[in-house]
Amino acid sequence: MKTRFSCALLLLPLSLLATETKSDQNLFNTLADEMNTIAQTAKTQRSNIDYLPYIMTVFEGEELSRAGASSLKEALSLAAGVNMASDNLSLFNPVIRGSNPVAYGQSKLILDGVEVNDLFFDGYTAYLSMPIDMIKRIEIVRGPGSYSDGHWGYAGSIIVTTYKKEPDTEKNGRWFTSAGTHNTYKAGASYAMRDNDFSFAADLYTVHDNLSLPYGQDGLSNNLLGVANAPLSRSGNAPSSTDATMFSFSLAKGDFFSDGRISSYRHGSGGGINYALASGEDHYNIDQWQLRAGTHYNLEDFTGTFQASIVQDSFISHQLLAPAGLRLPSLTPPTSIVTYLDGFYGEHEAIIRTYRVNNTLRGTVLGGEATFGIGKSWSSVNSEKTITTDRDSGTEMTDYSTILPFFSPNGSINNLTTYLTYERVLSSSLSGYASLTIDKRNNLSAQVDPRAALLYTFNPDNLIKFSISRAHRNPSWQEMYTLNNRARWGNPNLIPETVVAYETQLIHRFETDHTLSVNFFQLNNEDQIYPQYNSTFLRYEYINGSKSKIRGFEAEWRKRYDETSFYGAFTHIWAEDAQGATLPNAPSNTARGFMTHTLDTNWYASLAGRWQSATPRATTDQRSDMKAIGIVDTSIGYKIPQFQSEVQLTAKNLFDKNEFYPSPTNTYDGDYPSTGRTFLLTFRGTF
């Protein structure tokens, strides 16, 4: 395949000189077949990504682990245009090129071909803790769209392939174990086997730490629970620990396949559900399990895949929602002031179940590759529980699941989605791509999202891509159905966010493993969803209304020697809201990079860094901009060939810089803290 690929590239510029003869037409037909083969190979084998009609970056898990990344979250932080945002509950959200940092669901995470965004937040916080030693490859598609069938991203897509999905050819299994600062430990393994047309694979990992982080004055100081409770405001360390476990399997026999995944994620409540500082054992859980089964089939000249799946998402929170001494009006008339001598405690639990079926057909149509898909999903509440301190006595616990639920028990989401993609070589140096997605949710208007892209090859060393696309993001469950929560109050009448994106990328290859690309983009966002403070009801309510224009460019440079590998990226954006003001929470400049070097047969080392400029605030926020910050990581490793293993020591945030995530206006006086300097020792091997 590599030989055919190289020959096709060498012949492309020569074909421009061809005349209209029969032999020349045969040459073009051969080249067209080769380019179609290249495009298909790039998608199936995840190679030659420069020839795919997307703005994307691909990292191998091994190079990321050597660069010091120990989790998916840390790996994404090294990619061009990706910043991490957080909130009062320490839920994390990768923000791609500044697109609405306060909303989840801006990107989709596709893990081994399955979308894993949870339904509650439309995020994937639980999966960001996945150890890098489980991951073979990460593909980051920036901008709307995804080349995994049936998925689309609003601001981007993250496509993760594990060693379970694509094991090394020499070894069937891998293992690792890590220990470090904050009583951190990680361990995991994966195994895969194949016997004729039967295959089986499984992986398992666990992650734990005892992290706590220092917070400034909490939201009570800004009267979020009334003026009378402002003196109860607290500051200090809050629980931010993580306990995560995940198991997955897959099996296939002939055309039949099945897979499943179960994820348990528990995290300290950090800034608290209602912006009241958490303490002690306050925590929340975001758990998910999935089961999927399907079959491949042939229909004349087309190949098809039918699959059905069931997904269960749960959100559980057990914590002190407000401190001792809280004073609130009673719930039952005649109204009186109730004092909560031991504080206001809450247990909130909800389970949502989703059923999905979808079918895809792919084949050759009019000389190009076409894919047609249709899918249907049904989501509804399986159970909901709200138990809090009694609202009339201020003591004991009372079940308010019926009269004061924290999620609407009648919420439901039904989606019908169809999509069509088409790729074709248009000439000896030009190939085209087009797609159309139609998505219908509940009683909302159908969203029609077209995308068109062109790839022009000047010669084997110079390419240019053009694309224009429209995409949307449906409101998440929490944005529509959250109730009785002052920090986030849902709105079932929300409409989808929309974006129209224009992109151009120039790619120059100095040699096989040495490339430079520059990408220019403009993103026009409308109807973006954000929480707006309602002073009458003393709560943040989700509304449509944010509008922004984001323009900018990105440059990425990669060079690999036999012993040394370099990656560098720089992103600059000009971002403004509907009033022409600088877009808040989006730094104008970010830089990322790492270098790995093999010192000798056994030793290797790395240096990685990320930097971002000052982060602007909203025009209504009187605080000064967040300061620019640079973070440096370093690693050193030693291979032990006789045991098919290696050991690696990593220092994160080497100079112990104070890194923060922006907090909303009038909540916490300061911003949400992040981890300081940490160390991690990892052993890994194969079998």
Short mmCIF file of N, CA and C in Angstrom, two decimals, residues 18-127:
data_model
loop_
_atom_site.label_atom_id
_atom_site.label_comp_id
_atom_site.label_asym_id
_atom_site.label_seq_id
_atom_site.Cartn_x
_atom_site.Cartn_y
_atom_site.Cartn_z
N ALA A 18 -0.37 16.19 -19.05
CA ALA A 18 -0.94 15.21 -19.98
C ALA A 18 -1.84 15.88 -21.00
N THR A 19 -1.93 15.29 -22.20
CA THR A 19 -2.84 15.76 -23.25
C THR A 19 -4.04 14.87 -23.28
N GLU A 20 -5.05 15.27 -24.07
CA GLU A 20 -6.30 14.52 -24.12
C GLU A 20 -6.16 13.34 -25.06
N THR A 21 -5.44 12.34 -24.62
CA THR A 21 -5.31 11.10 -25.38
C THR A 21 -5.90 9.98 -24.57
N LYS A 22 -6.09 8.85 -25.23
CA LYS A 22 -6.67 7.70 -24.53
C LYS A 22 -5.76 7.22 -23.42
N SER A 23 -4.45 7.20 -23.68
CA SER A 23 -3.52 6.74 -22.65
C SER A 23 -3.53 7.69 -21.46
N ASP A 24 -3.68 9.02 -21.75
CA ASP A 24 -3.73 9.98 -20.65
C ASP A 24 -4.99 9.79 -19.83
N GLN A 25 -6.10 9.48 -20.49
CA GLN A 25 -7.34 9.24 -19.76
C GLN A 25 -7.20 8.01 -18.88
N ASN A 26 -6.52 6.99 -19.41
CA ASN A 26 -6.27 5.80 -18.60
C ASN A 26 -5.41 6.13 -17.39
N LEU A 27 -4.42 7.03 -17.61
CA LEU A 27 -3.56 7.43 -16.50
C LEU A 27 -4.38 8.14 -15.43
N PHE A 28 -5.26 9.05 -15.86
CA PHE A 28 -6.10 9.75 -14.88
C PHE A 28 -7.00 8.78 -14.12
N ASN A 29 -7.60 7.82 -14.85
CA ASN A 29 -8.45 6.85 -14.17
C ASN A 29 -7.66 6.07 -13.13
N THR A 30 -6.42 5.72 -13.49
CA THR A 30 -5.58 5.00 -12.52
C THR A 30 -5.29 5.88 -11.31
N LEU A 31 -4.96 7.16 -11.57
CA LEU A 31 -4.68 8.08 -10.47
C LEU A 31 -5.91 8.30 -9.59
N ALA A 32 -7.07 8.40 -10.22
CA ALA A 32 -8.29 8.58 -9.44
C ALA A 32 -8.52 7.39 -8.52
N ASP A 33 -8.30 6.19 -9.09
CA ASP A 33 -8.43 5.00 -8.25
C ASP A 33 -7.44 5.03 -7.10
N GLU A 34 -6.20 5.45 -7.39
CA GLU A 34 -5.19 5.51 -6.35
C GLU A 34 -5.56 6.51 -5.27
N MET A 35 -6.06 7.69 -5.66
CA MET A 35 -6.41 8.71 -4.68
C MET A 35 -7.59 8.26 -3.83
N ASN A 36 -8.55 7.58 -4.45
CA ASN A 36 -9.65 7.02 -3.66
C ASN A 36 -9.12 6.01 -2.65
N THR A 37 -8.15 5.19 -3.11
CA THR A 37 -7.55 4.20 -2.21
C THR A 37 -6.82 4.89 -1.07
N ILE A 38 -6.09 5.97 -1.40
CA ILE A 38 -5.36 6.73 -0.37
C ILE A 38 -6.33 7.27 0.67
N ALA A 39 -7.43 7.88 0.20
CA ALA A 39 -8.39 8.46 1.13
C ALA A 39 -9.00 7.39 2.03
N GLN A 40 -9.34 6.25 1.44
CA GLN A 40 -9.94 5.18 2.23
C GLN A 40 -8.94 4.62 3.24
N THR A 41 -7.68 4.46 2.79
CA THR A 41 -6.64 3.96 3.69
C THR A 41 -6.40 4.93 4.83
N ALA A 42 -6.40 6.21 4.53
CA ALA A 42 -6.19 7.21 5.57
C ALA A 42 -7.25 7.12 6.65
N LYS A 43 -8.48 6.83 6.24
CA LYS A 43 -9.57 6.72 7.22
C LYS A 43 -9.51 5.42 8.00
N THR A 44 -9.26 4.32 7.32
CA THR A 44 -9.32 3.03 8.00
C THR A 44 -8.06 2.74 8.80
N GLN A 45 -6.90 3.14 8.28
CA GLN A 45 -5.65 2.87 8.96
C GLN A 45 -5.13 4.08 9.72
N ARG A 46 -5.85 5.21 9.65
CA ARG A 46 -5.46 6.43 10.34
C ARG A 46 -4.03 6.83 9.97
N SER A 47 -3.71 6.77 8.69
CA SER A 47 -2.40 7.18 8.21
C SER A 47 -2.58 8.20 7.10
N ASN A 48 -1.50 8.93 6.77
CA ASN A 48 -1.55 9.93 5.70
C ASN A 48 -2.68 10.94 5.92
N ILE A 49 -2.80 11.42 7.15
CA ILE A 49 -3.94 12.28 7.49
C ILE A 49 -3.90 13.63 6.77
N ASP A 50 -2.74 13.99 6.20
CA ASP A 50 -2.69 15.24 5.43
C ASP A 50 -3.65 15.18 4.25
N TYR A 51 -3.99 13.98 3.80
CA TYR A 51 -4.84 13.83 2.62
C TYR A 51 -6.31 13.62 2.98
N LEU A 52 -6.65 13.87 4.22
CA LEU A 52 -8.05 13.84 4.62
C LEU A 52 -8.61 15.27 4.63
N PRO A 53 -9.90 15.44 4.31
CA PRO A 53 -10.47 16.80 4.19
C PRO A 53 -10.86 17.41 5.53
N TYR A 54 -9.96 17.34 6.51
CA TYR A 54 -10.21 17.88 7.84
C TYR A 54 -8.96 18.57 8.35
N ILE A 55 -9.17 19.51 9.27
CA ILE A 55 -8.05 20.15 9.96
C ILE A 55 -7.81 19.32 11.21
N MET A 56 -6.73 18.56 11.22
CA MET A 56 -6.59 17.59 12.29
C MET A 56 -5.13 17.37 12.68
N THR A 57 -4.99 16.87 13.90
CA THR A 57 -3.68 16.51 14.45
C THR A 57 -3.78 15.10 14.99
N VAL A 58 -2.75 14.30 14.76
CA VAL A 58 -2.72 12.93 15.25
C VAL A 58 -1.49 12.74 16.13
N PHE A 59 -1.71 12.22 17.32
CA PHE A 59 -0.63 11.88 18.24
C PHE A 59 -0.66 10.38 18.50
N GLU A 60 0.50 9.76 18.55
CA GLU A 60 0.61 8.39 18.99
C GLU A 60 0.71 8.36 20.51
N GLY A 61 0.06 7.38 21.12
CA GLY A 61 0.08 7.30 22.57
C GLY A 61 1.48 7.20 23.14
N GLU A 62 2.35 6.48 22.45
CA GLU A 62 3.72 6.29 22.95
C GLU A 62 4.47 7.61 23.00
N GLU A 63 4.34 8.45 21.97
CA GLU A 63 5.05 9.72 21.98
C GLU A 63 4.48 10.66 23.03
N LEU A 64 3.17 10.58 23.29
CA LEU A 64 2.57 11.42 24.32
C LEU A 64 3.03 11.00 25.71
N SER A 65 3.11 9.69 25.95
CA SER A 65 3.57 9.23 27.27
C SER A 65 5.02 9.62 27.49
N ARG A 66 5.85 9.52 26.46
CA ARG A 66 7.24 9.95 26.60
C ARG A 66 7.34 11.46 26.81
N ALA A 67 6.38 12.22 26.25
CA ALA A 67 6.38 13.68 26.43
C ALA A 67 5.89 14.09 27.81
N GLY A 68 5.44 13.12 28.62
CA GLY A 68 5.05 13.43 29.99
C GLY A 68 3.56 13.47 30.23
N ALA A 69 2.74 13.28 29.19
CA ALA A 69 1.29 13.25 29.39
C ALA A 69 0.93 11.93 30.06
N SER A 70 0.16 11.99 31.14
CA SER A 70 -0.22 10.76 31.84
C SER A 70 -1.69 10.44 31.70
N SER A 71 -2.47 11.32 31.08
CA SER A 71 -3.91 11.11 30.92
C SER A 71 -4.37 11.74 29.62
N LEU A 72 -5.61 11.42 29.23
CA LEU A 72 -6.17 12.04 28.04
C LEU A 72 -6.26 13.54 28.20
N LYS A 73 -6.64 14.01 29.38
CA LYS A 73 -6.72 15.46 29.63
C LYS A 73 -5.37 16.15 29.40
N GLU A 74 -4.30 15.57 29.92
CA GLU A 74 -2.99 16.16 29.74
C GLU A 74 -2.54 16.09 28.29
N ALA A 75 -2.90 15.02 27.60
CA ALA A 75 -2.55 14.89 26.19
C ALA A 75 -3.21 15.97 25.35
N LEU A 76 -4.52 16.22 25.58
CA LEU A 76 -5.23 17.23 24.81
C LEU A 76 -4.66 18.62 25.07
N SER A 77 -4.12 18.85 26.27
CA SER A 77 -3.55 20.15 26.60
C SER A 77 -2.30 20.46 25.79
N LEU A 78 -1.73 19.46 25.12
CA LEU A 78 -0.55 19.67 24.29
C LEU A 78 -0.91 19.97 22.84
N ALA A 79 -2.19 19.89 22.48
CA ALA A 79 -2.61 20.04 21.08
C ALA A 79 -2.89 21.49 20.74
N ALA A 80 -2.68 21.82 19.48
CA ALA A 80 -2.93 23.17 19.00
C ALA A 80 -4.38 23.58 19.22
N GLY A 81 -4.58 24.76 19.77
CA GLY A 81 -5.92 25.34 19.88
C GLY A 81 -6.80 24.75 20.95
N VAL A 82 -6.30 23.85 21.82
CA VAL A 82 -7.13 23.23 22.84
C VAL A 82 -6.75 23.78 24.21
N ASN A 83 -7.73 24.34 24.92
CA ASN A 83 -7.56 24.79 26.29
C ASN A 83 -8.56 24.07 27.18
N MET A 84 -8.23 23.90 28.44
CA MET A 84 -9.14 23.27 29.38
C MET A 84 -9.89 24.33 30.18
N ALA A 85 -11.19 24.12 30.33
CA ALA A 85 -12.01 24.95 31.21
C ALA A 85 -12.57 24.07 32.31
N SER A 86 -12.98 24.68 33.42
CA SER A 86 -13.57 23.94 34.51
C SER A 86 -14.69 24.75 35.11
N ASP A 87 -15.41 24.16 36.08
CA ASP A 87 -16.51 24.87 36.70
C ASP A 87 -16.48 24.65 38.20
N ASN A 88 -17.58 25.03 38.89
CA ASN A 88 -17.61 24.94 40.34
C ASN A 88 -17.53 23.51 40.84
N LEU A 89 -17.90 22.51 40.03
CA LEU A 89 -17.83 21.11 40.44
C LEU A 89 -16.57 20.41 39.95
N SER A 90 -15.64 21.17 39.37
CA SER A 90 -14.42 20.57 38.80
C SER A 90 -14.75 19.60 37.67
N LEU A 91 -15.82 19.86 36.95
CA LEU A 91 -16.05 19.18 35.68
C LEU A 91 -15.15 19.86 34.64
N PHE A 92 -14.51 19.08 33.79
CA PHE A 92 -13.55 19.64 32.85
C PHE A 92 -14.10 19.60 31.43
N ASN A 93 -13.69 20.59 30.66
CA ASN A 93 -14.25 20.78 29.33
C ASN A 93 -13.16 21.25 28.38
N PRO A 94 -12.74 20.43 27.41
CA PRO A 94 -11.79 20.91 26.41
C PRO A 94 -12.44 21.97 25.52
N VAL A 95 -11.82 23.12 25.45
CA VAL A 95 -12.32 24.23 24.64
C VAL A 95 -11.43 24.35 23.41
N ILE A 96 -12.02 24.24 22.24
CA ILE A 96 -11.26 24.26 21.00
C ILE A 96 -11.42 25.62 20.34
N ARG A 97 -10.32 26.35 20.27
CA ARG A 97 -10.24 27.66 19.61
C ARG A 97 -11.26 28.65 20.17
N GLY A 98 -11.48 28.61 21.50
CA GLY A 98 -12.27 29.62 22.18
C GLY A 98 -13.77 29.50 22.06
N SER A 99 -14.27 28.38 21.55
CA SER A 99 -15.70 28.27 21.27
C SER A 99 -16.50 27.98 22.54
N ASN A 100 -17.16 28.99 23.07
CA ASN A 100 -18.08 28.90 24.21
C ASN A 100 -17.51 28.07 25.37
N PRO A 101 -16.55 28.62 26.11
CA PRO A 101 -15.92 27.87 27.21
C PRO A 101 -16.87 27.50 28.34
N VAL A 102 -18.04 28.16 28.45
CA VAL A 102 -18.94 27.89 29.58
C VAL A 102 -19.93 26.76 29.29
N ALA A 103 -19.87 26.17 28.10
CA ALA A 103 -20.83 25.12 27.73
C ALA A 103 -20.09 23.83 27.40
N TYR A 104 -20.66 22.72 27.86
CA TYR A 104 -20.13 21.41 27.50
C TYR A 104 -20.71 21.00 26.14
N GLY A 105 -20.24 19.89 25.61
CA GLY A 105 -20.76 19.41 24.35
C GLY A 105 -20.22 20.11 23.13
N GLN A 106 -19.28 21.05 23.33
CA GLN A 106 -18.68 21.72 22.17
C GLN A 106 -17.92 20.73 21.29
N SER A 107 -17.41 19.68 21.90
CA SER A 107 -16.71 18.65 21.14
C SER A 107 -17.27 17.28 21.51
N LYS A 108 -17.04 16.32 20.65
CA LYS A 108 -17.47 14.94 20.89
C LYS A 108 -16.24 14.08 21.10
N LEU A 109 -16.34 13.16 22.05
CA LEU A 109 -15.29 12.17 22.27
C LEU A 109 -15.76 10.83 21.71
N ILE A 110 -15.02 10.29 20.77
CA ILE A 110 -15.36 9.03 20.13
C ILE A 110 -14.28 8.03 20.51
N LEU A 111 -14.64 7.07 21.34
CA LEU A 111 -13.70 6.12 21.90
C LEU A 111 -13.90 4.76 21.25
N ASP A 112 -12.91 4.31 20.53
CA ASP A 112 -12.99 3.03 19.79
C ASP A 112 -14.24 2.96 18.94
N GLY A 113 -14.57 4.08 18.29
CA GLY A 113 -15.69 4.13 17.37
C GLY A 113 -17.04 4.41 17.99
N VAL A 114 -17.09 4.61 19.32
CA VAL A 114 -18.35 4.83 20.01
C VAL A 114 -18.33 6.20 20.70
N GLU A 115 -19.35 7.01 20.46
CA GLU A 115 -19.44 8.31 21.14
C GLU A 115 -19.76 8.08 22.62
N VAL A 116 -19.01 8.77 23.51
CA VAL A 116 -19.16 8.52 24.95
C VAL A 116 -19.55 9.77 25.73
N ASN A 117 -19.88 10.88 25.06
CA ASN A 117 -20.37 12.05 25.80
C ASN A 117 -21.55 11.65 26.67
N ASP A 118 -21.52 12.06 27.94
CA ASP A 118 -22.65 11.72 28.81
C ASP A 118 -23.84 12.60 28.49
N LEU A 119 -25.03 12.11 28.79
CA LEU A 119 -26.24 12.83 28.43
C LEU A 119 -26.53 14.00 29.37
N PHE A 120 -26.10 13.92 30.63
CA PHE A 120 -26.40 14.98 31.58
C PHE A 120 -25.77 16.31 31.18
N PHE A 121 -24.45 16.28 30.93
CA PHE A 121 -23.74 17.52 30.63
C PHE A 121 -23.33 17.61 29.17
N ASP A 122 -23.44 16.51 28.43
CA ASP A 122 -22.93 16.42 27.06
C ASP A 122 -21.41 16.62 27.06
N GLY A 123 -20.77 16.21 28.16
CA GLY A 123 -19.32 16.29 28.27
C GLY A 123 -18.73 14.91 28.44
N TYR A 124 -17.44 14.88 28.73
CA TYR A 124 -16.77 13.59 28.93
C TYR A 124 -15.68 13.71 29.99
N THR A 125 -16.01 14.42 31.08
CA THR A 125 -15.08 14.57 32.18
C THR A 125 -14.54 13.24 32.66
N ALA A 126 -15.41 12.24 32.80
CA ALA A 126 -14.99 10.95 33.35
C ALA A 126 -13.91 10.29 32.50
N TYR A 127 -13.94 10.53 31.18
CA TYR A 127 -12.99 9.89 30.29
C TYR A 127 -11.68 10.65 30.18
#
